[in-house]
Amino acid sequence: MTAAPEPSWAEPTLARLRRADAARCAEIEQELFLADSPWSAKAFRAELDSGAYYLGAYDTDGALIGYAGLAIVGRRGEYEAEVHTIGVAAGAQGRGVGRALLDGLLARADAFDAAVFLEVRTDNEAAIALYTSVGFRTVGLRESYYQPSGADAYTMRRPAASESGGAASRGSEGSS
């Protein structure tokens, strides 16, 4: 008996996240972050309404397989950005979707010459490796940051492009 061939995998299409995707985002949140108060569809719609920059990753059929959000605050010459969330559906993980979303957020931050901050669970080794590969460094620890689980988080920072010699300094590691 011959094993079925692996399905082919195409790069996801990145586009601005749509309000119509909020329910699917909430489903992915339930799948990924059940122990830590996953966001609701209402929370995603509020984020989109706030003007924050959100990207969706869509498969070849147009289905949402991941999302990521970034807020930029401050004024010219003093901008800072914060990654609010990145989520990739379990079936799409390990195929570069998270990296593509992160790269999209970082390109937006670079357009504002903004340093970027984020929080990540201290036990999320895959995410920490991804963030480190694009220039983030741990700058702090937030004990019991995630609720209700009480998990700790690292605060990580990636310098603004002007601080680090430009986006090219993020590295050229392959997709994860």
Tab-separated table of C-alpha atoms in Angstrom:
chain	number	residue	atom	x	y	z
A	1	MET	CA	0.000	0.000	0.000
A	2	THR	CA	1.372	3.393	-0.975
A	3	ALA	CA	1.043	6.363	1.364
A	4	ALA	CA	-1.011	9.282	0.133
A	5	PRO	CA	1.135	12.121	-1.146
A	6	GLU	CA	1.627	15.139	1.084
A	7	PRO	CA	-0.636	17.980	0.027
A	8	SER	CA	1.240	20.779	-1.649
A	9	TRP	CA	1.674	23.925	0.382
A	10	ALA	CA	1.596	27.354	-1.147
A	11	GLU	CA	2.781	30.536	0.505
A	12	PRO	CA	-0.104	32.261	2.254
A	13	THR	CA	-1.513	35.448	0.860
A	14	LEU	CA	-1.188	38.337	3.314
A	15	ALA	CA	-3.773	41.113	3.323
A	16	ARG	CA	-5.329	43.516	5.779
A	17	LEU	CA	-7.527	41.563	8.165
A	18	ARG	CA	-11.238	42.056	7.513
A	19	ARG	CA	-13.956	42.569	10.134
A	20	ALA	CA	-15.669	39.541	8.578
A	21	ASP	CA	-12.677	37.436	9.765
A	22	ALA	CA	-13.225	38.259	13.450
A	23	ALA	CA	-15.207	35.081	14.156
A	24	ARG	CA	-12.516	32.891	12.555
A	25	CYS	CA	-9.824	34.724	14.549
A	26	ALA	CA	-11.767	33.932	17.732
A	27	GLU	CA	-11.932	30.251	16.711
A	28	ILE	CA	-8.160	30.139	16.238
A	29	GLU	CA	-7.724	31.907	19.603
A	30	GLN	CA	-9.822	29.186	21.274
A	31	GLU	CA	-7.642	26.550	19.648
A	32	LEU	CA	-4.350	28.171	20.646
A	33	PHE	CA	-4.889	30.142	23.835
A	34	LEU	CA	-7.707	28.423	25.727
A	35	ALA	CA	-5.821	28.554	29.053
A	36	ASP	CA	-5.177	32.297	28.782
A	37	SER	CA	-8.417	34.155	28.059
A	38	PRO	CA	-8.609	33.936	24.262
A	39	TRP	CA	-9.876	37.015	22.479
A	40	SER	CA	-13.477	37.080	21.317
A	41	ALA	CA	-14.716	38.125	17.893
A	42	LYS	CA	-15.872	41.359	19.557
A	43	ALA	CA	-12.310	42.007	20.787
A	44	PHE	CA	-10.933	41.535	17.269
A	45	ARG	CA	-13.523	43.901	15.825
A	46	ALA	CA	-12.610	46.490	18.493
A	47	GLU	CA	-8.919	46.155	17.578
A	48	LEU	CA	-9.715	46.666	13.901
A	49	ASP	CA	-11.919	49.649	14.743
A	50	SER	CA	-9.091	51.178	16.822
A	51	GLY	CA	-6.964	51.633	13.724
A	52	ALA	CA	-4.315	49.103	14.744
A	53	TYR	CA	-2.591	47.360	11.834
A	54	TYR	CA	-3.849	43.783	11.429
A	55	LEU	CA	-2.876	41.276	8.773
A	56	GLY	CA	-4.572	38.047	7.818
A	57	ALA	CA	-2.863	35.057	6.230
A	58	TYR	CA	-5.108	33.284	3.734
A	59	ASP	CA	-4.664	29.896	2.075
A	60	THR	CA	-5.183	29.258	-1.629
A	61	ASP	CA	-8.939	28.863	-1.039
A	62	GLY	CA	-9.115	32.239	0.722
A	63	ALA	CA	-9.606	30.726	4.185
A	64	LEU	CA	-8.031	32.572	7.114
A	65	ILE	CA	-5.193	30.486	8.587
A	66	GLY	CA	-3.475	33.142	10.697
A	67	TYR	CA	-3.557	36.733	11.886
A	68	ALA	CA	-1.272	39.286	13.477
A	69	GLY	CA	-1.703	42.755	14.908
A	70	LEU	CA	0.528	45.737	15.577
A	71	ALA	CA	-0.097	49.092	17.220
A	72	ILE	CA	2.129	52.093	16.590
A	73	VAL	CA	2.164	54.907	19.132
A	74	GLY	CA	4.067	58.137	19.598
A	75	ARG	CA	5.030	60.889	17.236
A	76	ARG	CA	7.485	61.326	14.375
A	77	GLY	CA	10.985	60.464	15.520
A	78	GLU	CA	9.717	58.747	18.679
A	79	TYR	CA	7.445	55.980	17.394
A	80	GLU	CA	7.179	52.665	19.190
A	81	ALA	CA	5.286	49.613	18.031
A	82	GLU	CA	3.787	46.748	19.963
A	83	VAL	CA	2.864	43.352	18.589
A	84	HIS	CA	-0.579	42.696	20.031
A	85	THR	CA	-1.001	39.145	18.796
A	86	ILE	CA	0.100	36.530	16.309
A	87	GLY	CA	-1.883	33.356	15.833
A	88	VAL	CA	-1.601	30.558	13.295
A	89	ALA	CA	-4.148	27.751	13.068
A	90	ALA	CA	-2.666	24.468	14.293
A	91	GLY	CA	-2.922	22.820	10.867
A	92	ALA	CA	-0.888	25.620	9.269
A	93	GLN	CA	1.897	25.823	11.843
A	94	GLY	CA	5.481	25.015	10.922
A	95	ARG	CA	5.072	26.240	7.342
A	96	GLY	CA	6.290	29.826	7.594
A	97	VAL	CA	2.903	31.452	8.139
A	98	GLY	CA	3.925	32.988	11.478
A	99	ARG	CA	7.181	34.276	10.002
A	100	ALA	CA	5.348	35.801	7.031
A	101	LEU	CA	2.913	37.568	9.374
A	102	LEU	CA	5.729	38.777	11.625
A	103	ASP	CA	7.700	40.028	8.620
A	104	GLY	CA	4.608	41.970	7.516
A	105	LEU	CA	4.301	43.610	10.926
A	106	LEU	CA	8.003	44.437	11.049
A	107	ALA	CA	7.875	46.026	7.590
A	108	ARG	CA	5.098	48.292	8.871
A	109	ALA	CA	7.138	49.180	11.989
A	110	ASP	CA	10.194	49.858	9.807
A	111	ALA	CA	8.144	52.294	7.710
A	112	PHE	CA	7.697	54.318	10.917
A	113	ASP	CA	11.269	53.658	12.122
A	114	ALA	CA	9.723	52.262	15.298
A	115	ALA	CA	11.275	50.000	17.898
A	116	VAL	CA	9.008	46.970	18.396
A	117	PHE	CA	7.996	45.380	21.693
A	118	LEU	CA	6.096	42.186	22.448
A	119	GLU	CA	5.328	39.743	25.222
A	120	VAL	CA	5.758	35.999	24.780
A	121	ARG	CA	5.209	33.090	27.164
A	122	THR	CA	8.516	32.002	28.649
A	123	ASP	CA	7.726	28.395	27.698
A	124	ASN	CA	6.940	29.139	24.025
A	125	GLU	CA	10.319	28.104	22.642
A	126	ALA	CA	9.253	28.149	18.986
A	127	ALA	CA	7.986	31.733	19.193
A	128	ILE	CA	11.032	32.900	21.145
A	129	ALA	CA	13.320	31.358	18.507
A	130	LEU	CA	11.356	33.088	15.735
A	131	TYR	CA	11.508	36.462	17.469
A	132	THR	CA	15.211	36.119	18.248
A	133	SER	CA	15.931	35.221	14.608
A	134	VAL	CA	14.576	38.602	13.468
A	135	GLY	CA	16.435	40.722	16.004
A	136	PHE	CA	14.316	40.687	19.163
A	137	ARG	CA	16.114	40.476	22.499
A	138	THR	CA	14.670	39.806	25.938
A	139	VAL	CA	14.508	42.989	28.007
A	140	GLY	CA	12.327	41.956	30.924
A	141	LEU	CA	10.172	39.382	32.664
A	142	ARG	CA	6.512	39.815	33.561
A	143	GLU	CA	5.585	37.331	36.238
A	144	SER	CA	2.081	35.840	36.041
A	145	TYR	CA	1.394	37.968	32.952
A	146	TYR	CA	-1.006	35.550	31.265
A	147	GLN	CA	-4.284	34.980	33.046
A	148	PRO	CA	-5.881	32.878	34.248
A	149	SER	CA	-3.000	30.388	33.815
A	150	GLY	CA	-0.492	32.591	35.635
A	151	ALA	CA	2.204	31.897	33.026
A	152	ASP	CA	5.169	34.256	32.913
A	153	ALA	CA	6.084	36.308	29.857
A	154	TYR	CA	9.274	37.755	28.516
A	155	THR	CA	9.148	41.291	27.216
A	156	MET	CA	11.188	41.430	24.038
A	157	ARG	CA	12.381	44.395	21.996
A	158	ARG	CA	13.594	44.800	18.438
A	159	PRO	CA	15.401	48.073	17.743
A	160	ALA	CA	14.143	50.576	15.222
A	161	ALA	CA	15.749	50.288	11.804
A	162	SER	CA	17.756	53.466	12.418
A	163	GLU	CA	19.187	51.952	15.618
A	164	SER	CA	20.238	48.691	14.013
A	165	GLY	CA	21.369	49.585	10.516
A	166	GLY	CA	18.075	48.849	8.777
A	167	ALA	CA	15.771	45.931	8.205
A	168	ALA	CA	18.575	43.844	6.696
A	169	SER	CA	20.073	43.469	10.166
A	170	ARG	CA	17.075	41.311	11.161
A	171	GLY	CA	18.832	38.400	9.564
A	172	SER	CA	18.173	36.158	6.626
A	173	GLU	CA	17.270	32.913	8.343
A	174	GLY	CA	14.958	30.651	6.403
A	175	SER	CA	11.278	30.293	7.045
A	176	SER	CA	10.125	28.384	10.048
